[in-house]
Structure formats: structure tokens, C-alpha cells
Amino acid sequence: MLGCGTGRVCRGLAGTRPITGLDRSAPMIERAAARGPESVRWVVGDMTSFSIGEFAEIIIPNASFAFLPDRAARAACLGACRAALTGGGPLTIDVPMPDFTLLGSAHTPEREAWTGRVNGAVVRRTREVFRAPVAQSLRLVDRYWHGEELLAESELLLHLFTADELEWMLEANGFYVEAIFGDHRGAPLSEGCARLLVRAFPLR
Ligand SMILES: C[S@@+](CC[C@H](N)C(=O)[O-])C[C@H]1O[C@@H](n2cnc3c(N)ncnc32)[C@H](O)[C@@H]1O
């Protein structure tokens, strides 16, 4: 599992097969390992340059592939996946489907996105979104608040993929696309669907 974060998806699959979760964030891997289970192997690493053994299948869940900043990084990641899939098993990439109705507005002002507790204190998160349709990118600015006090601010840059683009990219990097889905249950891609999942196999 590449870009496994704190291990949510790895935990869901643990017990069904041997699982390795890789993320470049050491604090996230630390948190994942603390939650377990022990059967999952947790690795701090970069999905553009990993070489940690052979795998029967690789999954890049929940937009992690969209964090790669440019074509060179995406090609490097697909190359590393291809090298690790020695038995010819599948690579599944799961990214959000762009909301084309929103791409026309360059900016969504800051608004409430989440409220929860951190170390017992009520914390809320707001999100401000900047869109660059030509670059096919979103800049998400998240701010964490305790009352009116700003605790932290983080910025995420995400690439928006179309199905055709993903298919070409995989084909150009030594894969063939076996199936494309519009949700996690395997529904076909359709207008208005929220996800874009592609399952591809390495060409030998
Ligand atoms: C949206 S989170 C997804 C977390 C997890 N898959 C989930 O669904 O809960 C994206 C993750 O990708 C990781 N990531 C981004 N670029 C990476 C890279 N080059 N190599 C490894 N992990 C990366 C981030 O650290 C982050 O944990």
C-alpha cells in the first residue's frame, strides 16, 4: 500500500493477505505502527523510489498518487511499482474524480470542514480551496483552530486526473489498463461519479 498514511486501508485488509504499508511521513508510520496490527509491515519511504521487495499486488489508495508533484515523479512511481510486481500482479490507483462543475470557480473561501477533540480540547478545521483548471490542480489550505486561536496551517497541492490521462500515463509506463471504476464497489465510471479507480497490469 503506497501512501498508506496512518494505516486505515492497511488495517481494513490485514488478515486477508500479507500487507506492507509505505508512507514518506515518519510520524504517520509511527502512528500506524502503534495502532497495528503487528501482522502489517510498516515502512517509511518514498513511493517514487522504493525498493523493498517483490509484491503480488500494489494499491495506491485515497488520492496518494495525486500528491506526486509532476510527470517525472508519477513516472518514477510507476517504474518502481512495475519493478516490484515481478509476478505480473495488479496495480490499483484510487484518486478523486474532478468535480467539473467546481473547476469554473477559482476560489472557495475558507469554511468549516471538521470539528473534533485533540488531547481533550475542541479543535475545528477550516478549508480554503484554490483551483487551477489549466494546471489541473487544487491547493487546499487547512487551518486548525481552538476557539479563535489559530493552532496550525497546512497546505496540500493535489493533481486532478482524468480517466484518459491516467490510462495514457499507465500505458506510457509499461502497464495495460484492465478496468476503470467510478467507486470503491466496482461501479462503472459514470458522469458525476466521485472516484476514479484504475486497475492495471504490468506489460512483460
Ligand atoms: C490523502 S493521504 C492518504 C492516507 C491513507 N491512504 C488513507 O486513506 O487514510 C496521502 C498520503 O500520501 C503520502 N504521500 C505523499 N507523497 C508521498 C510519496 N512521495 N511517497 C510516499 N507517501 C507519500 C502522504 O504522506 C499521505 O499520508
JSON list of C-alpha atoms and ligand atoms in Angstrom, two decimals:
[
{"chain": "A", "resi": 1, "resn": "MET", "atom": "CA", "xyz": [0.00, 0.00, 0.00]},
{"chain": "A", "resi": 2, "resn": "LEU", "atom": "CA", "xyz": [1.72, 3.23, -1.13]},
{"chain": "A", "resi": 3, "resn": "GLY", "atom": "CA", "xyz": [0.89, 6.46, 0.70]},
{"chain": "A", "resi": 4, "resn": "CYS", "atom": "CA", "xyz": [-0.74, 4.45, 3.49]},
{"chain": "A", "resi": 5, "resn": "GLY", "atom": "CA", "xyz": [-0.87, 7.37, 5.95]},
{"chain": "A", "resi": 6, "resn": "THR", "atom": "CA", "xyz": [-1.81, 6.14, 9.41]},
{"chain": "A", "resi": 7, "resn": "GLY", "atom": "CA", "xyz": [-2.82, 2.77, 8.01]},
{"chain": "A", "resi": 8, "resn": "ARG", "atom": "CA", "xyz": [-6.60, 2.97, 7.67]},
{"chain": "A", "resi": 9, "resn": "VAL", "atom": "CA", "xyz": [-6.79, 0.90, 4.46]},
{"chain": "A", "resi": 10, "resn": "CYS", "atom": "CA", "xyz": [-3.99, -1.50, 5.51]},
{"chain": "A", "resi": 11, "resn": "ARG", "atom": "CA", "xyz": [-5.90, -2.26, 8.71]},
{"chain": "A", "resi": 12, "resn": "GLY", "atom": "CA", "xyz": [-9.03, -2.99, 6.66]},
{"chain": "A", "resi": 13, "resn": "LEU", "atom": "CA", "xyz": [-7.16, -5.57, 4.57]},
{"chain": "A", "resi": 14, "resn": "ALA", "atom": "CA", "xyz": [-4.96, -7.02, 7.34]},
{"chain": "A", "resi": 15, "resn": "GLY", "atom": "CA", "xyz": [-5.52, -10.74, 7.83]},
{"chain": "A", "resi": 16, "resn": "THR", "atom": "CA", "xyz": [-6.65, -11.30, 4.25]},
{"chain": "A", "resi": 17, "resn": "ARG", "atom": "CA", "xyz": [-3.04, -11.35, 2.90]},
{"chain": "A", "resi": 18, "resn": "PRO", "atom": "CA", "xyz": [0.43, -10.14, 3.92]},
{"chain": "A", "resi": 19, "resn": "ILE", "atom": "CA", "xyz": [0.37, -6.33, 3.87]},
{"chain": "A", "resi": 20, "resn": "THR", "atom": "CA", "xyz": [3.14, -3.73, 3.69]},
{"chain": "A", "resi": 21, "resn": "GLY", "atom": "CA", "xyz": [2.23, -0.06, 4.19]},
{"chain": "A", "resi": 22, "resn": "LEU", "atom": "CA", "xyz": [4.65, 2.61, 2.95]},
{"chain": "A", "resi": 23, "resn": "ASP", "atom": "CA", "xyz": [4.46, 6.35, 3.56]},
{"chain": "A", "resi": 24, "resn": "ARG", "atom": "CA", "xyz": [7.06, 9.11, 3.40]},
{"chain": "A", "resi": 25, "resn": "SER", "atom": "CA", "xyz": [5.78, 10.64, 6.64]},
{"chain": "A", "resi": 26, "resn": "ALA", "atom": "CA", "xyz": [7.66, 9.12, 9.59]},
{"chain": "A", "resi": 27, "resn": "PRO", "atom": "CA", "xyz": [5.11, 10.45, 12.16]},
{"chain": "A", "resi": 28, "resn": "MET", "atom": "CA", "xyz": [2.25, 8.82, 10.22]},
{"chain": "A", "resi": 29, "resn": "ILE", "atom": "CA", "xyz": [4.07, 5.49, 10.02]},
{"chain": "A", "resi": 30, "resn": "GLU", "atom": "CA", "xyz": [4.88, 5.74, 13.72]},
{"chain": "A", "resi": 31, "resn": "ARG", "atom": "CA", "xyz": [1.19, 6.24, 14.46]},
{"chain": "A", "resi": 32, "resn": "ALA", "atom": "CA", "xyz": [0.21, 3.40, 12.10]},
{"chain": "A", "resi": 33, "resn": "ALA", "atom": "CA", "xyz": [2.68, 1.02, 13.78]},
{"chain": "A", "resi": 34, "resn": "ALA", "atom": "CA", "xyz": [1.41, 1.97, 17.23]},
{"chain": "A", "resi": 35, "resn": "ARG", "atom": "CA", "xyz": [-2.16, 1.10, 16.19]},
{"chain": "A", "resi": 36, "resn": "GLY", "atom": "CA", "xyz": [-1.08, -2.10, 14.45]},
{"chain": "A", "resi": 37, "resn": "PRO", "atom": "CA", "xyz": [-1.89, -4.83, 13.77]},
{"chain": "A", "resi": 38, "resn": "GLU", "atom": "CA", "xyz": [1.54, -6.41, 14.12]},
{"chain": "A", "resi": 39, "resn": "SER", "atom": "CA", "xyz": [0.98, -8.51, 11.02]},
{"chain": "A", "resi": 40, "resn": "VAL", "atom": "CA", "xyz": [1.34, -5.38, 8.86]},
{"chain": "A", "resi": 41, "resn": "ARG", "atom": "CA", "xyz": [4.87, -4.31, 7.91]},
{"chain": "A", "resi": 42, "resn": "TRP", "atom": "CA", "xyz": [5.23, -0.51, 8.11]},
{"chain": "A", "resi": 43, "resn": "VAL", "atom": "CA", "xyz": [7.89, 1.28, 6.07]},
{"chain": "A", "resi": 44, "resn": "VAL", "atom": "CA", "xyz": [8.95, 4.93, 5.87]},
{"chain": "A", "resi": 45, "resn": "GLY", "atom": "CA", "xyz": [9.76, 5.51, 2.22]},
{"chain": "A", "resi": 46, "resn": "ASP", "atom": "CA", "xyz": [9.08, 7.45, -0.94]},
{"chain": "A", "resi": 47, "resn": "MET", "atom": "CA", "xyz": [6.70, 5.89, -3.45]},
{"chain": "A", "resi": 48, "resn": "THR", "atom": "CA", "xyz": [8.77, 7.33, -6.31]},
{"chain": "A", "resi": 49, "resn": "SER", "atom": "CA", "xyz": [11.90, 5.39, -5.36]},
{"chain": "A", "resi": 50, "resn": "PHE", "atom": "CA", "xyz": [11.01, 2.40, -3.17]},
{"chain": "A", "resi": 51, "resn": "SER", "atom": "CA", "xyz": [12.71, -0.97, -3.48]},
{"chain": "A", "resi": 52, "resn": "ILE", "atom": "CA", "xyz": [11.56, -3.09, -0.56]},
{"chain": "A", "resi": 53, "resn": "GLY", "atom": "CA", "xyz": [10.92, -6.49, -2.13]},
{"chain": "A", "resi": 54, "resn": "GLU", "atom": "CA", "xyz": [8.50, -8.17, -4.51]},
{"chain": "A", "resi": 55, "resn": "PHE", "atom": "CA", "xyz": [4.73, -7.82, -4.27]},
{"chain": "A", "resi": 56, "resn": "ALA", "atom": "CA", "xyz": [1.75, -9.74, -5.63]},
{"chain": "A", "resi": 57, "resn": "GLU", "atom": "CA", "xyz": [-0.34, -6.55, -5.81]},
{"chain": "A", "resi": 58, "resn": "ILE", "atom": "CA", "xyz": [0.09, -2.81, -5.20]},
{"chain": "A", "resi": 59, "resn": "ILE", "atom": "CA", "xyz": [-2.62, -0.35, -4.19]},
{"chain": "A", "resi": 60, "resn": "ILE", "atom": "CA", "xyz": [-2.22, 3.44, -4.10]},
{"chain": "A", "resi": 61, "resn": "PRO", "atom": "CA", "xyz": [-5.35, 4.44, -2.16]},
{"chain": "A", "resi": 62, "resn": "ASN", "atom": "CA", "xyz": [-7.27, 7.60, -1.49]},
{"chain": "A", "resi": 63, "resn": "ALA", "atom": "CA", "xyz": [-5.56, 10.26, -3.60]},
{"chain": "A", "resi": 64, "resn": "SER", "atom": "CA", "xyz": [-1.98, 9.45, -2.55]},
{"chain": "A", "resi": 65, "resn": "PHE", "atom": "CA", "xyz": [-0.94, 9.31, -6.23]},
{"chain": "A", "resi": 66, "resn": "ALA", "atom": "CA", "xyz": [-2.41, 12.82, -6.68]},
{"chain": "A", "resi": 67, "resn": "PHE", "atom": "CA", "xyz": [0.19, 14.14, -4.21]},
{"chain": "A", "resi": 68, "resn": "LEU", "atom": "CA", "xyz": [3.03, 13.41, -6.66]},
{"chain": "A", "resi": 69, "resn": "PRO", "atom": "CA", "xyz": [4.05, 16.84, -7.93]},
{"chain": "A", "resi": 70, "resn": "ASP", "atom": "CA", "xyz": [4.86, 16.27, -11.62]},
{"chain": "A", "resi": 71, "resn": "ARG", "atom": "CA", "xyz": [5.09, 13.83, -14.53]},
{"chain": "A", "resi": 72, "resn": "ALA", "atom": "CA", "xyz": [8.63, 12.75, -13.61]},
{"chain": "A", "resi": 73, "resn": "ALA", "atom": "CA", "xyz": [7.53, 11.75, -10.09]},
{"chain": "A", "resi": 74, "resn": "ARG", "atom": "CA", "xyz": [4.48, 9.86, -11.43]},
{"chain": "A", "resi": 75, "resn": "ALA", "atom": "CA", "xyz": [6.63, 8.02, -14.00]},
{"chain": "A", "resi": 76, "resn": "ALA", "atom": "CA", "xyz": [9.21, 7.16, -11.31]},
{"chain": "A", "resi": 77, "resn": "CYS", "atom": "CA", "xyz": [6.46, 5.78, -9.07]},
{"chain": "A", "resi": 78, "resn": "LEU", "atom": "CA", "xyz": [5.01, 3.64, -11.88]},
{"chain": "A", "resi": 79, "resn": "GLY", "atom": "CA", "xyz": [8.52, 2.39, -12.70]},
{"chain": "A", "resi": 80, "resn": "ALA", "atom": "CA", "xyz": [9.11, 1.36, -9.08]},
{"chain": "A", "resi": 81, "resn": "CYS", "atom": "CA", "xyz": [5.70, -0.38, -9.00]},
{"chain": "A", "resi": 82, "resn": "ARG", "atom": "CA", "xyz": [6.44, -2.24, -12.21]},
{"chain": "A", "resi": 83, "resn": "ALA", "atom": "CA", "xyz": [9.78, -3.42, -10.84]},
{"chain": "A", "resi": 84, "resn": "ALA", "atom": "CA", "xyz": [8.13, -4.68, -7.63]},
{"chain": "A", "resi": 85, "resn": "LEU", "atom": "CA", "xyz": [5.28, -6.55, -9.39]},
{"chain": "A", "resi": 86, "resn": "THR", "atom": "CA", "xyz": [7.55, -9.38, -10.52]},
{"chain": "A", "resi": 87, "resn": "GLY", "atom": "CA", "xyz": [4.70, -11.90, -10.69]},
{"chain": "A", "resi": 88, "resn": "GLY", "atom": "CA", "xyz": [2.66, -9.67, -13.02]},
{"chain": "A", "resi": 89, "resn": "GLY", "atom": "CA", "xyz": [0.02, -8.76, -10.41]},
{"chain": "A", "resi": 90, "resn": "PRO", "atom": "CA", "xyz": [-2.20, -5.69, -10.48]},
{"chain": "A", "resi": 91, "resn": "LEU", "atom": "CA", "xyz": [-1.62, -2.04, -9.57]},
{"chain": "A", "resi": 92, "resn": "THR", "atom": "CA", "xyz": [-4.73, -0.16, -8.44]},
{"chain": "A", "resi": 93, "resn": "ILE", "atom": "CA", "xyz": [-4.73, 3.63, -8.29]},
{"chain": "A", "resi": 94, "resn": "ASP", "atom": "CA", "xyz": [-7.60, 5.39, -6.49]},
{"chain": "A", "resi": 95, "resn": "VAL", "atom": "CA", "xyz": [-7.95, 9.16, -6.98]},
{"chain": "A", "resi": 96, "resn": "PRO", "atom": "CA", "xyz": [-10.87, 11.58, -6.67]},
{"chain": "A", "resi": 97, "resn": "MET", "atom": "CA", "xyz": [-12.77, 12.31, -9.88]},
{"chain": "A", "resi": 98, "resn": "PRO", "atom": "CA", "xyz": [-12.51, 16.06, -10.54]},
{"chain": "A", "resi": 99, "resn": "ASP", "atom": "CA", "xyz": [-15.76, 17.95, -9.89]},
{"chain": "A", "resi": 100, "resn": "PHE", "atom": "CA", "xyz": [-16.03, 19.71, -13.25]},
{"chain": "A", "resi": 101, "resn": "THR", "atom": "CA", "xyz": [-18.82, 22.00, -12.04]},
{"chain": "A", "resi": 102, "resn": "LEU", "atom": "CA", "xyz": [-16.46, 23.44, -9.39]},
{"chain": "A", "resi": 103, "resn": "LEU", "atom": "CA", "xyz": [-13.48, 23.89, -11.70]},
{"chain": "A", "resi": 104, "resn": "GLY", "atom": "CA", "xyz": [-15.06, 27.09, -13.07]},
{"chain": "A", "resi": 105, "resn": "SER", "atom": "CA", "xyz": [-14.62, 28.90, -9.77]},
{"chain": "A", "resi": 106, "resn": "ALA", "atom": "CA", "xyz": [-11.02, 29.70, -8.89]},
{"chain": "A", "resi": 107, "resn": "HIS", "atom": "CA", "xyz": [-11.58, 30.05, -5.19]},
{"chain": "A", "resi": 108, "resn": "THR", "atom": "CA", "xyz": [-13.83, 28.68, -2.44]},
{"chain": "A", "resi": 109, "resn": "PRO", "atom": "CA", "xyz": [-13.43, 30.88, 0.65]},
{"chain": "A", "resi": 110, "resn": "GLU", "atom": "CA", "xyz": [-12.48, 29.37, 3.97]},
{"chain": "A", "resi": 111, "resn": "ARG", "atom": "CA", "xyz": [-15.30, 27.34, 5.52]},
{"chain": "A", "resi": 112, "resn": "GLU", "atom": "CA", "xyz": [-15.84, 24.86, 8.33]},
{"chain": "A", "resi": 113, "resn": "ALA", "atom": "CA", "xyz": [-14.67, 21.35, 7.42]},
{"chain": "A", "resi": 114, "resn": "TRP", "atom": "CA", "xyz": [-14.37, 19.33, 10.65]},
{"chain": "A", "resi": 115, "resn": "THR", "atom": "CA", "xyz": [-14.74, 19.57, 14.43]},
{"chain": "A", "resi": 116, "resn": "GLY", "atom": "CA", "xyz": [-13.25, 17.10, 16.90]},
{"chain": "A", "resi": 117, "resn": "ARG", "atom": "CA", "xyz": [-11.15, 16.73, 20.02]},
{"chain": "A", "resi": 118, "resn": "VAL", "atom": "CA", "xyz": [-7.35, 16.81, 20.20]},
{"chain": "A", "resi": 119, "resn": "ASN", "atom": "CA", "xyz": [-5.90, 15.95, 23.62]},
{"chain": "A", "resi": 120, "resn": "GLY", "atom": "CA", "xyz": [-9.31, 16.68, 25.13]},
{"chain": "A", "resi": 121, "resn": "ALA", "atom": "CA", "xyz": [-9.64, 20.18, 23.60]},
{"chain": "A", "resi": 122, "resn": "VAL", "atom": "CA", "xyz": [-12.26, 21.01, 20.99]},
{"chain": "A", "resi": 123, "resn": "VAL", "atom": "CA", "xyz": [-10.49, 21.78, 17.73]},
{"chain": "A", "resi": 124, "resn": "ARG", "atom": "CA", "xyz": [-12.04, 22.72, 14.42]},
{"chain": "A", "resi": 125, "resn": "ARG", "atom": "CA", "xyz": [-10.57, 22.65, 10.95]},
{"chain": "A", "resi": 126, "resn": "THR", "atom": "CA", "xyz": [-11.46, 25.07, 8.16]},
{"chain": "A", "resi": 127, "resn": "ARG", "atom": "CA", "xyz": [-10.59, 24.60, 4.49]},
{"chain": "A", "resi": 128, "resn": "GLU", "atom": "CA", "xyz": [-9.97, 27.15, 1.76]},
{"chain": "A", "resi": 129, "resn": "VAL", "atom": "CA", "xyz": [-9.64, 25.87, -1.82]},
{"chain": "A", "resi": 130, "resn": "PHE", "atom": "CA", "xyz": [-7.79, 27.43, -4.77]},
{"chain": "A", "resi": 131, "resn": "ARG", "atom": "CA", "xyz": [-8.32, 25.85, -8.22]},
{"chain": "A", "resi": 132, "resn": "ALA", "atom": "CA", "xyz": [-6.08, 25.97, -11.26]},
{"chain": "A", "resi": 133, "resn": "PRO", "atom": "CA", "xyz": [-8.00, 24.22, -14.07]},
{"chain": "A", "resi": 134, "resn": "VAL", "atom": "CA", "xyz": [-5.26, 24.61, -16.69]},
{"chain": "A", "resi": 135, "resn": "ALA", "atom": "CA", "xyz": [-2.66, 23.07, -14.38]},
{"chain": "A", "resi": 136, "resn": "GLN", "atom": "CA", "xyz": [-5.33, 20.55, -13.26]},
{"chain": "A", "resi": 137, "resn": "SER", "atom": "CA", "xyz": [-4.51, 21.23, -9.66]},
{"chain": "A", "resi": 138, "resn": "LEU", "atom": "CA", "xyz": [-6.13, 22.09, -6.34]},
{"chain": "A", "resi": 139, "resn": "ARG", "atom": "CA", "xyz": [-4.44, 23.91, -3.48]},
{"chain": "A", "resi": 140, "resn": "LEU", "atom": "CA", "xyz": [-6.11, 23.09, -0.18]},
{"chain": "A", "resi": 141, "resn": "VAL", "atom": "CA", "xyz": [-5.33, 25.36, 2.77]},
{"chain": "A", "resi": 142, "resn": "ASP", "atom": "CA", "xyz": [-6.38, 23.76, 6.06]},
{"chain": "A", "resi": 143, "resn": "ARG", "atom": "CA", "xyz": [-6.36, 25.74, 9.30]},
{"chain": "A", "resi": 144, "resn": "TYR", "atom": "CA", "xyz": [-6.78, 24.27, 12.78]},
{"chain": "A", "resi": 145, "resn": "TRP", "atom": "CA", "xyz": [-8.45, 26.45, 15.40]},
{"chain": "A", "resi": 146, "resn": "HIS", "atom": "CA", "xyz": [-9.03, 26.33, 19.15]},
{"chain": "A", "resi": 147, "resn": "GLY", "atom": "CA", "xyz": [-11.74, 28.96, 19.61]},
{"chain": "A", "resi": 148, "resn": "GLU", "atom": "CA", "xyz": [-10.36, 31.99, 17.77]},
{"chain": "A", "resi": 149, "resn": "GLU", "atom": "CA", "xyz": [-6.72, 30.90, 18.20]},
{"chain": "A", "resi": 150, "resn": "LEU", "atom": "CA", "xyz": [-5.01, 29.60, 15.05]},
{"chain": "A", "resi": 151, "resn": "LEU", "atom": "CA", "xyz": [-3.07, 26.48, 16.05]},
{"chain": "A", "resi": 152, "resn": "ALA", "atom": "CA", "xyz": [-1.66, 25.33, 12.72]},
{"chain": "A", "resi": 153, "resn": "GLU", "atom": "CA", "xyz": [-1.96, 25.76, 8.98]},
{"chain": "A", "resi": 154, "resn": "SER", "atom": "CA", "xyz": [-1.16, 23.21, 6.28]},
{"chain": "A", "resi": 155, "resn": "GLU", "atom": "CA", "xyz": [-1.21, 23.34, 2.53]},
{"chain": "A", "resi": 156, "resn": "LEU", "atom": "CA", "xyz": [-1.78, 20.42, 0.14]},
{"chain": "A", "resi": 157, "resn": "LEU", "atom": "CA", "xyz": [-1.30, 20.53, -3.62]},
{"chain": "A", "resi": 158, "resn": "LEU", "atom": "CA", "xyz": [-3.27, 17.85, -5.44]},
{"chain": "A", "resi": 159, "resn": "HIS", "atom": "CA", "xyz": [-3.23, 16.97, -9.12]},
{"chain": "A", "resi": 160, "resn": "LEU", "atom": "CA", "xyz": [-6.60, 16.25, -10.75]},
{"chain": "A", "resi": 161, "resn": "PHE", "atom": "CA", "xyz": [-6.58, 13.31, -13.15]},
{"chain": "A", "resi": 162, "resn": "THR", "atom": "CA", "xyz": [-8.97, 12.43, -15.92]},
{"chain": "A", "resi": 163, "resn": "ALA", "atom": "CA", "xyz": [-9.55, 8.76, -16.78]},
{"chain": "A", "resi": 164, "resn": "ASP", "atom": "CA", "xyz": [-8.00, 9.13, -20.21]},
{"chain": "A", "resi": 165, "resn": "GLU", "atom": "CA", "xyz": [-4.89, 10.79, -18.76]},
{"chain": "A", "resi": 166, "resn": "LEU", "atom": "CA", "xyz": [-4.38, 8.02, -16.21]},
{"chain": "A", "resi": 167, "resn": "GLU", "atom": "CA", "xyz": [-4.81, 5.37, -18.89]},
{"chain": "A", "resi": 168, "resn": "TRP", "atom": "CA", "xyz": [-2.26, 7.00, -21.22]},
{"chain": "A", "resi": 169, "resn": "MET", "atom": "CA", "xyz": [0.17, 7.50, -18.34]},
{"chain": "A", "resi": 170, "resn": "LEU", "atom": "CA", "xyz": [-0.04, 3.85, -17.36]},
{"chain": "A", "resi": 171, "resn": "GLU", "atom": "CA", "xyz": [0.34, 2.71, -20.96]},
{"chain": "A", "resi": 172, "resn": "ALA", "atom": "CA", "xyz": [3.35, 5.00, -21.46]},
{"chain": "A", "resi": 173, "resn": "ASN", "atom": "CA", "xyz": [4.96, 3.47, -18.37]},
{"chain": "A", "resi": 174, "resn": "GLY", "atom": "CA", "xyz": [4.65, -0.21, -19.21]},
{"chain": "A", "resi": 175, "resn": "PHE", "atom": "CA", "xyz": [1.15, -1.14, -17.94]},
{"chain": "A", "resi": 176, "resn": "TYR", "atom": "CA", "xyz": [-2.11, -2.03, -19.61]},
{"chain": "A", "resi": 177, "resn": "VAL", "atom": "CA", "xyz": [-5.39, -0.94, -18.05]},
{"chain": "A", "resi": 178, "resn": "GLU", "atom": "CA", "xyz": [-7.72, -3.83, -17.34]},
{"chain": "A", "resi": 179, "resn": "ALA", "atom": "CA", "xyz": [-10.59, -1.93, -15.70]},
{"chain": "A", "resi": 180, "resn": "ILE", "atom": "CA", "xyz": [-11.73, 1.55, -14.66]},
{"chain": "A", "resi": 181, "resn": "PHE", "atom": "CA", "xyz": [-14.29, 2.08, -11.89]},
{"chain": "A", "resi": 182, "resn": "GLY", "atom": "CA", "xyz": [-16.28, 5.04, -10.55]},
{"chain": "A", "resi": 183, "resn": "ASP", "atom": "CA", "xyz": [-16.50, 3.94, -6.93]},
{"chain": "A", "resi": 184, "resn": "HIS", "atom": "CA", "xyz": [-14.99, 1.55, -4.39]},
{"chain": "A", "resi": 185, "resn": "ARG", "atom": "CA", "xyz": [-17.66, -1.10, -5.03]},
{"chain": "A", "resi": 186, "resn": "GLY", "atom": "CA", "xyz": [-16.69, -1.52, -8.67]},
{"chain": "A", "resi": 187, "resn": "ALA", "atom": "CA", "xyz": [-19.42, 0.56, -10.32]},
{"chain": "A", "resi": 188, "resn": "PRO", "atom": "CA", "xyz": [-18.55, 1.64, -13.84]},
{"chain": "A", "resi": 189, "resn": "LEU", "atom": "CA", "xyz": [-17.19, 5.15, -14.38]},
{"chain": "A", "resi": 190, "resn": "SER", "atom": "CA", "xyz": [-20.16, 7.46, -15.00]},
{"chain": "A", "resi": 191, "resn": "GLU", "atom": "CA", "xyz": [-20.94, 11.17, -15.20]},
{"chain": "A", "resi": 192, "resn": "GLY", "atom": "CA", "xyz": [-20.96, 12.67, -11.73]},
{"chain": "A", "resi": 193, "resn": "CYS", "atom": "CA", "xyz": [-19.11, 9.81, -10.02]},
{"chain": "A", "resi": 194, "resn": "ALA", "atom": "CA", "xyz": [-16.90, 10.81, -7.11]},
{"chain": "A", "resi": 195, "resn": "ARG", "atom": "CA", "xyz": [-13.94, 8.46, -7.56]},
{"chain": "A", "resi": 196, "resn": "LEU", "atom": "CA", "xyz": [-11.68, 7.27, -10.35]},
{"chain": "A", "resi": 197, "resn": "LEU", "atom": "CA", "xyz": [-10.11, 3.84, -9.80]},
{"chain": "A", "resi": 198, "resn": "VAL", "atom": "CA", "xyz": [-7.87, 2.20, -12.34]},
{"chain": "A", "resi": 199, "resn": "ARG", "atom": "CA", "xyz": [-6.62, -1.39, -12.22]},
{"chain": "A", "resi": 200, "resn": "ALA", "atom": "CA", "xyz": [-3.63, -2.05, -14.42]},
{"chain": "A", "resi": 201, "resn": "PHE", "atom": "CA", "xyz": [-1.19, -4.90, -15.02]},
{"chain": "A", "resi": 202, "resn": "PRO", "atom": "CA", "xyz": [2.48, -4.65, -15.99]},
{"chain": "A", "resi": 203, "resn": "LEU", "atom": "CA", "xyz": [3.32, -5.50, -19.59]},
{"chain": "A", "resi": 204, "resn": "ARG", "atom": "CA", "xyz": [6.06, -8.11, -19.84]},
{"chain": "B", "resi": 1, "resn": "LIG", "atom": "C1", "xyz": [-4.63, 11.59, 1.49]},
{"chain": "B", "resi": 1, "resn": "LIG", "atom": "S1", "xyz": [-3.37, 10.76, 2.41]},
{"chain": "B", "resi": 1, "resn": "LIG", "atom": "C2", "xyz": [-4.00, 9.11, 2.28]},
{"chain": "B", "resi": 1, "resn": "LIG", "atom": "C3", "xyz": [-3.72, 8.33, 3.54]},
{"chain": "B", "resi": 1, "resn": "LIG", "atom": "C4", "xyz": [-4.32, 6.90, 3.55]},
{"chain": "B", "resi": 1, "resn": "LIG", "atom": "N1", "xyz": [-4.09, 6.18, 2.32]},
{"chain": "B", "resi": 1, "resn": "LIG", "atom": "C5", "xyz": [-5.79, 6.92, 3.90]},
{"chain": "B", "resi": 1, "resn": "LIG", "atom": "O1", "xyz": [-6.62, 6.73, 3.01]},
{"chain": "B", "resi": 1, "resn": "LIG", "atom": "O2", "xyz": [-6.13, 7.15, 5.06]},
{"chain": "B", "resi": 1, "resn": "LIG", "atom": "C6", "xyz": [-1.99, 10.77, 1.27]},
{"chain": "B", "resi": 1, "resn": "LIG", "atom": "C7", "xyz": [-0.73, 10.15, 1.85]},
{"chain": "B", "resi": 1, "resn": "LIG", "atom": "O3", "xyz": [0.26, 10.07, 0.82]},
{"chain": "B", "resi": 1, "resn": "LIG", "atom": "C8", "xyz": [1.52, 10.26, 1.43]},
{"chain": "B", "resi": 1, "resn": "LIG", "atom": "N2", "xyz": [2.50, 10.62, 0.39]},
{"chain": "B", "resi": 1, "resn": "LIG", "atom": "C9", "xyz": [2.50, 11.72, -0.40]},
{"chain": "B", "resi": 1, "resn": "LIG", "atom": "N3", "xyz": [3.55, 11.69, -1.24]},
{"chain": "B", "resi": 1, "resn": "LIG", "atom": "C10", "xyz": [4.24, 10.55, -0.97]},
{"chain": "B", "resi": 1, "resn": "LIG", "atom": "C11", "xyz": [5.42, 9.96, -1.51]},
{"chain": "B", "resi": 1, "resn": "LIG", "atom": "N4", "xyz": [6.11, 10.54, -2.47]},
{"chain": "B", "resi": 1, "resn": "LIG", "atom": "N5", "xyz": [5.80, 8.77, -1.02]},
{"chain": "B", "resi": 1, "resn": "LIG", "atom": "C12", "xyz": [5.11, 8.15, -0.01]},
{"chain": "B", "resi": 1, "resn": "LIG", "atom": "N6", "xyz": [4.00, 8.68, 0.55]},
{"chain": "B", "resi": 1, "resn": "LIG", "atom": "C13", "xyz": [3.56, 9.87, 0.07]},
{"chain": "B", "resi": 1, "resn": "LIG", "atom": "C14", "xyz": [1.27, 11.35, 2.46]},
{"chain": "B", "resi": 1, "resn": "LIG", "atom": "O4", "xyz": [2.29, 11.36, 3.46]},
{"chain": "B", "resi": 1, "resn": "LIG", "atom": "C15", "xyz": [-0.10, 10.94, 2.99]},
{"chain": "B", "resi": 1, "resn": "LIG", "atom": "O5", "xyz": [0.00, 10.10, 4.11]}
]
